[in-house]
XYZ file of C-alpha atoms in Angstrom:
295
model
C -25.749 30.206 -7.311
C -26.469 33.894 -6.733
C -24.009 35.480 -4.323
C -24.659 38.450 -2.068
C -21.364 40.323 -2.171
C -22.353 42.210 0.983
C -21.580 38.952 2.778
C -17.898 39.475 1.945
C -17.874 42.814 3.755
C -19.557 41.272 6.774
C -17.228 38.249 6.716
C -14.198 40.539 6.552
C -15.429 42.486 9.585
C -16.169 39.289 11.522
C -12.728 37.853 10.800
C -10.966 41.109 11.669
C -12.911 41.822 14.855
C -13.297 38.222 16.028
C -16.769 38.884 17.412
C -20.296 39.661 16.304
C -20.460 42.755 18.512
C -17.178 44.160 17.189
C -18.215 43.512 13.606
C -21.581 45.200 14.229
C -19.837 48.325 15.568
C -17.477 48.400 12.589
C -20.294 47.985 10.084
C -22.629 50.321 12.011
C -25.282 47.635 12.153
C -27.181 46.047 14.996
C -25.766 42.968 16.704
C -28.802 40.817 15.776
C -28.427 41.851 12.113
C -24.777 40.780 12.033
C -25.646 37.581 13.908
C -28.185 36.727 11.213
C -25.581 37.499 8.526
C -23.119 35.159 10.259
C -25.798 32.472 10.106
C -26.142 32.989 6.337
C -22.369 32.751 5.906
C -22.280 29.544 7.905
C -25.011 27.981 5.768
C -23.306 29.112 2.578
C -19.816 27.865 3.501
C -20.762 24.883 5.636
C -18.347 26.153 8.285
C -18.944 27.767 11.697
C -16.417 30.571 10.944
C -16.405 31.726 14.603
C -17.018 29.417 17.569
C -17.497 30.395 21.195
C -14.648 29.584 23.614
C -15.724 30.876 26.998
C -16.439 34.591 26.749
C -14.680 35.009 23.405
C -15.052 33.628 19.907
C -12.327 31.765 18.052
C -11.989 31.497 14.273
C -12.095 28.035 12.761
C -9.161 26.728 10.693
C -11.161 27.541 7.547
C -11.753 31.080 8.758
C -8.045 31.561 9.410
C -7.242 30.263 5.926
C -9.588 32.669 4.155
C -9.043 35.770 6.316
C -6.334 37.285 4.090
C -8.001 36.479 0.716
C -11.309 37.905 1.973
C -9.575 41.084 3.122
C -7.878 41.427 -0.271
C -11.167 40.934 -2.127
C -12.917 43.592 -0.057
C -10.086 46.097 -0.643
C -10.154 45.384 -4.366
C -13.913 45.850 -4.496
C -13.659 49.137 -2.623
C -10.962 50.329 -5.044
C -13.101 49.402 -8.037
C -16.139 51.212 -6.661
C -14.145 54.249 -5.520
C -12.171 55.408 -8.583
C -8.947 57.236 -7.884
C -9.466 60.949 -8.549
C -5.881 61.994 -7.905
C -3.660 61.922 -10.954
C 0.058 61.199 -10.934
C 1.180 62.860 -14.147
C 4.772 61.744 -13.710
C 3.759 58.076 -14.030
C 0.736 58.432 -16.325
C 1.105 56.382 -19.504
C -1.677 56.933 -21.994
C -2.296 57.829 -25.622
C -4.980 60.409 -26.374
C -6.489 60.790 -29.833
C -7.763 64.218 -30.866
C -9.600 65.084 -34.063
C -9.689 68.590 -35.527
C -9.007 70.462 -38.763
C -5.496 71.310 -39.845
C -5.524 74.992 -38.866
C -6.567 74.073 -35.355
C -3.727 71.556 -35.122
C -1.174 74.218 -36.056
C -2.673 76.585 -33.497
C -3.053 74.030 -30.718
C -0.283 71.458 -31.072
C 2.908 73.419 -30.268
C 1.746 74.756 -26.896
C -0.209 71.618 -25.988
C 2.744 69.344 -26.750
C 5.043 71.575 -24.730
C 2.811 71.403 -21.674
C 2.152 67.674 -21.999
C 5.841 66.934 -22.516
C 6.781 68.939 -19.431
C 4.093 67.533 -17.126
C 3.383 63.986 -18.341
C 6.305 62.451 -20.251
C 4.467 59.132 -20.573
C 1.559 60.667 -22.507
C 1.378 60.566 -26.290
C -0.993 62.559 -28.490
C -2.415 61.469 -31.813
C -3.946 64.201 -34.020
C -6.393 62.976 -36.667
C -7.773 65.033 -39.540
C -11.463 65.719 -39.869
C -13.332 63.211 -42.003
C -15.556 64.021 -44.966
C -18.435 62.154 -43.307
C -19.617 61.872 -39.726
C -18.360 58.868 -37.778
C -19.068 57.065 -34.506
C -15.419 57.274 -33.446
C -16.217 59.296 -30.318
C -18.884 56.834 -29.256
C -16.621 53.824 -29.806
C -13.602 55.350 -28.074
C -11.458 55.671 -31.208
C -11.307 59.429 -30.625
C -10.978 60.883 -27.131
C -11.642 64.543 -27.913
C -13.063 66.223 -30.996
C -12.587 69.929 -31.650
C -14.782 71.748 -34.120
C -17.537 74.270 -34.534
C -20.609 72.164 -33.720
C -22.138 71.198 -30.390
C -23.324 67.590 -30.005
C -27.003 66.784 -30.380
C -27.100 63.519 -28.434
C -27.175 63.405 -24.600
C -24.406 60.797 -24.418
C -21.866 63.454 -25.416
C -20.459 66.309 -23.359
C -19.104 69.569 -24.743
C -17.463 72.842 -23.823
C -17.068 76.005 -25.878
C -13.393 76.825 -25.504
C -13.013 79.952 -27.601
C -14.799 82.395 -29.887
C -12.718 83.441 -32.877
C -13.511 86.466 -35.110
C -13.451 85.886 -38.856
C -11.178 87.956 -41.108
C -10.446 88.234 -44.811
C -7.055 86.709 -45.660
C -5.057 87.768 -48.731
C -1.550 88.072 -50.106
C 0.583 91.136 -49.340
C 0.144 93.744 -52.034
C -3.387 92.622 -52.820
C -5.299 95.488 -54.522
C -7.682 95.644 -51.539
C -5.201 94.949 -48.736
C -5.569 98.495 -47.412
C -9.264 98.998 -48.088
C -11.839 96.234 -48.355
C -15.449 97.349 -48.549
C -18.474 95.127 -49.013
C -18.677 95.499 -52.792
C -14.954 94.807 -53.209
C -15.193 91.761 -50.944
C -18.028 90.310 -53.028
C -16.249 91.044 -56.329
C -13.154 89.000 -55.482
C -12.746 85.300 -56.155
C -12.891 83.199 -52.968
C -11.387 79.915 -51.851
C -13.422 78.002 -49.260
C -12.180 75.442 -46.770
C -14.602 72.520 -46.613
C -13.919 68.911 -45.702
C -17.093 67.990 -47.617
C -16.249 70.100 -50.673
C -19.104 72.548 -50.194
C -19.015 75.592 -52.471
C -21.069 77.850 -50.224
C -21.337 78.703 -46.530
C -23.345 81.056 -44.279
C -21.427 84.093 -45.586
C -23.163 83.639 -48.934
C -26.527 83.991 -47.203
C -25.359 87.207 -45.508
C -24.164 88.605 -48.827
C -27.471 87.674 -50.458
C -29.271 89.743 -47.819
C -27.310 92.726 -49.177
C -28.168 91.813 -52.761
C -24.622 90.587 -53.434
C -23.099 87.342 -54.618
C -19.459 86.322 -54.498
C -17.630 84.062 -56.903
C -16.359 80.943 -55.186
C -13.416 79.724 -57.215
C -12.793 76.487 -55.346
C -13.292 74.489 -52.185
C -10.299 72.713 -50.665
C -10.108 70.295 -47.761
C -7.476 72.064 -45.654
C -6.699 75.592 -44.568
C -3.061 75.123 -45.574
C -4.093 74.381 -49.157
C -6.342 77.444 -49.223
C -3.564 79.608 -47.787
C -1.179 78.429 -50.505
C -3.675 79.318 -53.243
C -4.324 82.723 -51.697
C -0.594 83.429 -51.371
C -0.172 83.029 -55.144
C -3.295 84.782 -56.409
C -5.730 87.599 -55.727
C -8.315 85.237 -54.265
C -9.533 85.741 -50.714
C -9.972 83.283 -47.883
C -12.284 83.984 -44.976
C -10.934 82.339 -41.847
C -10.890 82.491 -38.023
C -8.219 84.995 -37.047
C -6.722 83.359 -33.946
C -6.932 79.767 -35.104
C -5.365 80.478 -38.487
C -2.705 82.890 -37.243
C 0.162 80.335 -37.500
C -0.725 79.525 -41.120
C -1.299 83.172 -41.978
C 2.161 83.981 -40.660
C 3.764 80.904 -42.251
C 2.511 81.870 -45.723
C 3.265 85.576 -45.197
C -0.364 86.602 -45.654
C -2.193 89.668 -44.383
C -5.697 90.109 -42.991
C -8.435 92.695 -43.120
C -11.643 93.029 -41.101
C -14.692 91.627 -42.832
C -16.903 94.384 -44.238
C -20.073 92.725 -42.940
C -21.254 91.503 -39.570
C -20.459 87.812 -39.225
C -20.769 85.781 -35.991
C -17.494 84.635 -34.497
C -16.448 81.051 -35.114
C -16.715 78.813 -32.059
C -14.231 76.164 -31.016
C -16.161 73.438 -29.219
C -14.583 70.440 -27.514
C -16.734 67.287 -27.553
C -16.181 64.016 -25.684
C -18.187 60.934 -24.756
C -19.811 60.841 -21.325
C -17.697 57.800 -20.356
C -14.778 60.204 -19.902
C -16.690 62.857 -17.937
C -15.176 61.899 -14.564
C -11.944 60.365 -15.868
C -9.149 62.319 -14.177
C -6.657 61.935 -17.025
C -9.202 63.002 -19.633
C -10.226 66.011 -17.532
C -6.548 66.980 -17.301
C -6.226 66.757 -21.100
C -9.279 68.958 -21.582
C -7.753 71.512 -19.262
C -4.473 71.466 -21.179
C -6.329 71.976 -24.485
C -8.199 74.910 -22.954
C -4.976 76.464 -21.700
C -3.139 75.927 -24.976
C -5.854 77.605 -27.019
C -5.942 80.532 -24.591
C -2.171 81.073 -24.687
């Protein structure tokens, strides 16, 4: 049997108002339209629902028995179709999973965790490392928010560019070129790249090639922390986003120098699935991430 759930709304109004006219006013429909709806309800239930007693109408015993359940069903349906947009952070209990590279975790996590802990004590955050291959974790809800340098290509994903971060050359204190790093000197040094896929080249190599130069890439490592450790104990250079890598640069006691060639800033792009676009708690998290990376 196929049910018309609009009949529940009409039945609720009829039981509350106790008349066809009152129900019509409440539903903003004509009296004949509600009268026809009452006829459909009677045929469906096999009960008169409302019967005339003089100038008024009286609910049947069946109608009295179902009045409260019908009212509850209508309220539940309205709640389901009208999602709550107000967020009570004090009572929110939820675990959010974020995926980003290690340098971004060190830059983001301390301030983000402070704000989340202060505002929403029932919220937990899970930080996952970037994977060597692309996954469908965002699509399947295993990851709530992904932070990286690439904008999504598929329309089912939403994104926001949170920050632009200038690239700098990172080296140990006392490096021979710590005070003066020109283009030729930059290309002559050995370099350590950060690549989750183990790539031994990046767009900087194309820019150097345009100047007729080629650098020697000594190694590719999966994390910025590993690259920083290598750089701290050698004369190799690491090219990295200045703001994002600042905590690691400071932790390893490294120094930076401006790059001697024009390189576009790195972008930090937040990506999420469209299912969370209007989710109040997810929108709050995105705002906290934005604030933490701007602090």
